Amino acid sequence: MKGKFITIEGIDGSGKSTVIKYINNYLGKLGYDIILTREPGGTEISENIREIIVNKKIDIKTEALLFAASRREHVVNKIIPALKNNKIIISDRFLDSSIAYQVYGRGLKKEDILYINNFAIEGLTPDFTIYLDVDIDVASSRLRNRLVNNVLDNENKKFYNNVKKGYVELLKKYNNRICVVDANKDQECVKEIVIKKIQEKFKEWQIN
Ligand code: TYD
């Protein structure tokens, strides 16, 4: 496949959405043909699955299966066609999220999560991943300021600490693919760093 698949990862409140919008505007103005997408979601069916996952209290294994099902739909109907068309596709989350959240956060077995996801994605791996690393307290205060339901209350801090441990393990294992960016810095600074990292990758890939 000729295109490139980039993913952005991080805990809730790490600033992924802001950074992704900025990347899209910036690279769009430079004339790059970018497709933005997200998980869970990205296609009509996957967005329907997202509604179920984010709005309902759900059994953790059912949830893990729904993430995998939504991912399959996303891979088959959006990511692979984009890559075949030589596009650069940037996704807000991918498989690393299931390892960090379902395995390290929820405590499901890693081999089970890998098994259902391998069945779903058949080996598709991002070409490059940026992990926005943020302290739990910084993420929590950002979510408070956004006046959204603060998912990072005290009860959940342990959960997010575990999710972060998952990302640290992924970073160690896939240090060639995953690049970490300190997302505690102010958002302008984080955006600049991320753009720089992506442009370095484009150079390496000889994309002009
Ligand atoms: P996200 O869209 O990043 O959250 P937001 O609504 O704040 O933009 O992701 C929704 C939630 O789903 C988030 O808490 C992380 C979780 N998630 C998993 O647990 N596993 C997964 O595989 C994915 C893709 C997301």
CSV table of C-alpha atoms and ligand atoms in Angstrom, one decimal:
chain,number,residue,atom,x,y,z
A,1,MET,CA,0.0,0.0,0.0
A,2,LYS,CA,1.3,3.4,-1.0
A,3,GLY,CA,-0.2,5.8,1.6
A,4,LYS,CA,0.8,6.4,5.2
A,5,PHE,CA,-1.0,5.6,8.4
A,6,ILE,CA,-0.4,7.9,11.4
A,7,THR,CA,-2.0,7.5,14.8
A,8,ILE,CA,-2.2,9.9,17.8
A,9,GLU,CA,-2.6,8.3,21.2
A,10,GLY,CA,-2.9,9.5,24.8
A,11,ILE,CA,-5.2,9.5,27.8
A,12,ASP,CA,-8.4,11.6,27.8
A,13,GLY,CA,-7.4,15.3,28.3
A,14,SER,CA,-4.0,14.8,26.7
A,15,GLY,CA,-5.1,17.3,23.9
A,16,LYS,CA,-5.4,14.9,21.0
A,17,SER,CA,-8.4,16.5,19.4
A,18,THR,CA,-6.8,20.0,19.4
A,19,VAL,CA,-3.5,18.8,18.1
A,20,ILE,CA,-5.2,16.7,15.3
A,21,LYS,CA,-7.3,19.7,14.1
A,22,TYR,CA,-4.2,21.8,14.0
A,23,ILE,CA,-2.2,19.2,12.1
A,24,ASN,CA,-5.0,18.9,9.6
A,25,ASN,CA,-5.1,22.7,9.0
A,26,TYR,CA,-1.4,23.1,8.9
A,27,LEU,CA,-0.7,20.3,6.5
A,28,GLY,CA,-3.8,21.1,4.4
A,29,LYS,CA,-2.5,24.6,3.8
A,30,LEU,CA,0.8,23.2,2.7
A,31,GLY,CA,-1.1,21.2,0.1
A,32,TYR,CA,-0.9,17.7,1.6
A,33,ASP,CA,-3.9,15.4,1.1
A,34,ILE,CA,-4.8,14.3,4.6
A,35,ILE,CA,-7.7,12.2,5.8
A,36,LEU,CA,-8.6,12.6,9.5
A,37,THR,CA,-10.4,9.9,11.3
A,38,ARG,CA,-11.0,8.6,14.8
A,39,GLU,CA,-11.6,5.5,16.9
A,40,PRO,CA,-14.0,4.4,18.0
A,41,GLY,CA,-15.7,5.7,14.9
A,42,GLY,CA,-14.6,6.9,11.4
A,43,THR,CA,-17.3,5.2,9.4
A,44,GLU,CA,-21.1,5.3,9.8
A,45,ILE,CA,-21.3,1.9,11.4
A,46,SER,CA,-18.3,2.5,13.6
A,47,GLU,CA,-19.8,5.8,14.8
A,48,ASN,CA,-23.0,3.9,15.6
A,49,ILE,CA,-20.9,1.5,17.7
A,50,ARG,CA,-19.2,4.5,19.3
A,51,GLU,CA,-22.6,5.8,20.5
A,52,ILE,CA,-23.2,2.5,22.3
A,53,ILE,CA,-19.8,2.4,23.9
A,54,VAL,CA,-19.5,6.0,25.1
A,55,ASN,CA,-23.1,6.4,26.2
A,56,LYS,CA,-24.0,3.2,28.0
A,57,LYS,CA,-22.6,1.4,31.0
A,58,ILE,CA,-21.3,-1.8,29.5
A,59,ASP,CA,-19.7,-5.1,30.4
A,60,ILE,CA,-15.9,-4.8,29.9
A,61,LYS,CA,-15.6,-7.8,27.6
A,62,THR,CA,-18.6,-6.7,25.5
A,63,GLU,CA,-16.9,-3.2,25.3
A,64,ALA,CA,-13.6,-4.8,24.2
A,65,LEU,CA,-15.4,-6.7,21.4
A,66,LEU,CA,-17.2,-3.6,20.3
A,67,PHE,CA,-14.0,-1.6,20.1
A,68,ALA,CA,-12.6,-4.5,17.9
A,69,ALA,CA,-15.7,-4.7,15.7
A,70,SER,CA,-15.7,-0.9,15.2
A,71,ARG,CA,-12.0,-1.1,14.4
A,72,ARG,CA,-12.5,-3.8,11.7
A,73,GLU,CA,-15.2,-1.8,10.0
A,74,HIS,CA,-12.9,1.3,10.2
A,75,VAL,CA,-9.9,-0.6,8.8
A,76,VAL,CA,-11.8,-2.3,5.9
A,77,ASN,CA,-14.0,0.6,4.8
A,78,LYS,CA,-11.8,3.6,5.5
A,79,ILE,CA,-8.1,3.1,6.4
A,80,ILE,CA,-7.2,0.5,3.7
A,81,PRO,CA,-9.1,2.2,0.9
A,82,ALA,CA,-7.3,5.5,1.9
A,83,LEU,CA,-3.9,3.8,1.9
A,84,LYS,CA,-4.6,2.2,-1.5
A,85,ASN,CA,-5.4,5.7,-2.8
A,86,ASN,CA,-2.0,6.9,-1.6
A,87,LYS,CA,-3.5,9.2,1.1
A,88,ILE,CA,-2.0,10.1,4.4
A,89,ILE,CA,-4.6,9.0,7.0
A,90,ILE,CA,-4.3,10.3,10.6
A,91,SER,CA,-6.4,8.5,13.3
A,92,ASP,CA,-7.3,9.7,16.7
A,93,ARG,CA,-6.5,6.4,18.5
A,94,PHE,CA,-6.0,2.8,17.1
A,95,LEU,CA,-5.0,-0.6,18.5
A,96,ASP,CA,-2.6,0.9,21.1
A,97,SER,CA,-5.7,2.4,22.9
A,98,SER,CA,-7.1,-1.1,23.3
A,99,ILE,CA,-3.9,-2.4,24.8
A,100,ALA,CA,-3.6,0.6,27.1
A,101,TYR,CA,-7.3,0.8,28.1
A,102,GLN,CA,-8.7,-2.7,27.9
A,103,VAL,CA,-5.6,-4.5,29.1
A,104,TYR,CA,-3.8,-2.2,31.5
A,105,GLY,CA,-6.9,-0.1,32.5
A,106,ARG,CA,-9.7,-2.7,32.6
A,107,GLY,CA,-7.4,-5.7,33.4
A,108,LEU,CA,-8.4,-7.9,30.5
A,109,LYS,CA,-5.9,-10.5,29.3
A,110,LYS,CA,-3.4,-9.1,26.8
A,111,GLU,CA,-3.5,-12.3,24.7
A,112,ASP,CA,-7.3,-12.1,24.4
A,113,ILE,CA,-7.3,-8.4,23.3
A,114,LEU,CA,-4.5,-9.1,20.8
A,115,TYR,CA,-6.4,-12.2,19.5
A,116,ILE,CA,-9.7,-10.3,18.9
A,117,ASN,CA,-7.9,-7.4,17.4
A,118,ASN,CA,-5.7,-9.4,15.1
A,119,PHE,CA,-8.8,-11.1,13.9
A,120,ALA,CA,-10.2,-7.7,13.2
A,121,ILE,CA,-7.3,-5.9,11.6
A,122,GLU,CA,-5.3,-8.6,10.1
A,123,GLY,CA,-1.9,-7.2,10.9
A,124,LEU,CA,-2.4,-3.5,9.8
A,125,THR,CA,0.1,-1.5,11.8
A,126,PRO,CA,0.5,2.3,11.9
A,127,ASP,CA,3.5,3.7,10.1
A,128,PHE,CA,4.0,6.2,12.8
A,129,THR,CA,2.4,7.0,16.2
A,130,ILE,CA,2.6,10.0,18.4
A,131,TYR,CA,1.9,9.5,22.0
A,132,LEU,CA,0.9,12.7,23.9
A,133,ASP,CA,2.2,12.1,27.4
A,134,VAL,CA,0.3,14.1,30.0
A,135,ASP,CA,0.2,14.0,33.9
A,136,ILE,CA,-3.1,12.8,35.3
A,137,ASP,CA,-3.5,16.1,37.2
A,138,VAL,CA,-2.9,18.3,34.1
A,139,ALA,CA,-5.4,16.2,32.0
A,140,SER,CA,-7.9,16.4,34.8
A,141,SER,CA,-7.7,20.2,35.0
A,142,ARG,CA,-8.0,20.5,31.2
A,143,LEU,CA,-11.2,18.4,31.3
A,144,ARG,CA,-12.6,20.5,34.2
A,145,ASN,CA,-12.0,23.6,32.2
A,146,ARG,CA,-13.8,22.2,29.2
A,147,LEU,CA,-16.9,21.8,31.4
A,148,VAL,CA,-17.3,18.3,30.1
A,149,ASN,CA,-18.2,15.4,32.5
A,150,ASN,CA,-14.9,15.1,34.2
A,151,VAL,CA,-14.0,11.5,33.6
A,152,LEU,CA,-10.8,12.0,35.6
A,153,ASP,CA,-12.4,12.1,39.1
A,154,ASN,CA,-10.5,10.5,42.0
A,155,GLU,CA,-12.0,7.1,41.6
A,156,ASN,CA,-10.7,7.0,38.0
A,157,LYS,CA,-7.2,8.3,38.7
A,158,LYS,CA,-6.0,4.7,39.4
A,159,PHE,CA,-7.5,3.6,36.2
A,160,TYR,CA,-5.7,6.3,34.2
A,161,ASN,CA,-2.5,5.6,36.0
A,162,ASN,CA,-2.8,2.0,34.8
A,163,VAL,CA,-3.6,3.2,31.2
A,164,LYS,CA,-0.5,5.3,31.3
A,165,LYS,CA,1.6,2.3,32.4
A,166,GLY,CA,0.2,0.5,29.3
A,167,TYR,CA,1.4,3.3,27.1
A,168,VAL,CA,4.8,3.2,28.7
A,169,GLU,CA,5.0,-0.5,28.0
A,170,LEU,CA,4.0,0.1,24.3
A,171,LEU,CA,6.6,2.8,24.0
A,172,LYS,CA,9.3,0.5,25.2
A,173,LYS,CA,8.2,-2.3,22.9
A,174,TYR,CA,7.6,-0.2,19.8
A,175,ASN,CA,10.2,2.5,20.2
A,176,ASN,CA,10.8,2.6,16.4
A,177,ARG,CA,7.2,3.3,15.7
A,178,ILE,CA,6.0,5.4,18.7
A,179,CYS,CA,7.3,8.8,19.5
A,180,VAL,CA,6.5,10.5,22.8
A,181,VAL,CA,5.7,14.2,23.1
A,182,ASP,CA,5.4,15.9,26.5
A,183,ALA,CA,1.9,17.2,26.4
A,184,ASN,CA,2.1,19.0,29.8
A,185,LYS,CA,3.5,22.0,28.0
A,186,ASP,CA,1.1,24.7,26.7
A,187,GLN,CA,-0.9,23.6,23.7
A,188,GLU,CA,0.8,26.0,21.2
A,189,CYS,CA,4.1,24.4,22.0
A,190,VAL,CA,2.8,20.9,21.8
A,191,LYS,CA,1.3,21.6,18.4
A,192,GLU,CA,4.6,22.9,17.1
A,193,ILE,CA,6.5,19.8,18.3
A,194,VAL,CA,4.0,17.4,16.8
A,195,ILE,CA,4.1,19.2,13.4
A,196,LYS,CA,7.9,19.0,13.5
A,197,LYS,CA,7.9,15.3,14.2
A,198,ILE,CA,5.5,14.6,11.4
A,199,GLN,CA,7.5,16.7,8.9
A,200,GLU,CA,10.6,14.8,9.9
A,201,LYS,CA,8.7,11.6,9.1
A,202,PHE,CA,7.6,13.0,5.8
A,203,LYS,CA,11.2,13.7,4.9
A,204,GLU,CA,12.2,10.2,5.9
A,205,TRP,CA,9.4,8.9,3.7
A,206,GLN,CA,10.3,11.3,0.9
A,207,ILE,CA,6.8,12.8,0.9
A,208,ASN,CA,6.9,16.4,-0.4
B,1,TYD,P1,-11.9,9.5,22.6
B,1,TYD,O1,-12.7,9.7,21.3
B,1,TYD,O2,-10.5,9.7,22.5
B,1,TYD,O3,-12.5,10.4,23.7
B,1,TYD,P2,-13.2,11.8,23.6
B,1,TYD,O4,-14.7,11.6,23.6
B,1,TYD,O5,-12.7,12.5,24.9
B,1,TYD,O6,-12.6,12.5,22.4
B,1,TYD,O7,-12.2,8.0,23.1
B,1,TYD,C1,-13.4,7.6,23.7
B,1,TYD,C2,-13.1,6.7,24.9
B,1,TYD,O8,-12.8,5.3,24.4
B,1,TYD,C3,-11.8,7.0,25.6
B,1,TYD,O9,-12.1,7.0,27.0
B,1,TYD,C4,-10.8,5.9,25.3
B,1,TYD,C5,-11.7,4.8,25.0
B,1,TYD,N1,-11.1,3.7,24.1
B,1,TYD,C6,-10.8,2.5,24.6
B,1,TYD,O10,-11.0,2.2,25.9
B,1,TYD,N2,-10.3,1.5,23.8
B,1,TYD,C7,-10.1,1.7,22.5
B,1,TYD,O11,-9.6,0.8,21.7
B,1,TYD,C8,-10.4,3.0,22.0
B,1,TYD,C9,-10.2,3.3,20.5
B,1,TYD,C10,-10.9,4.0,22.8
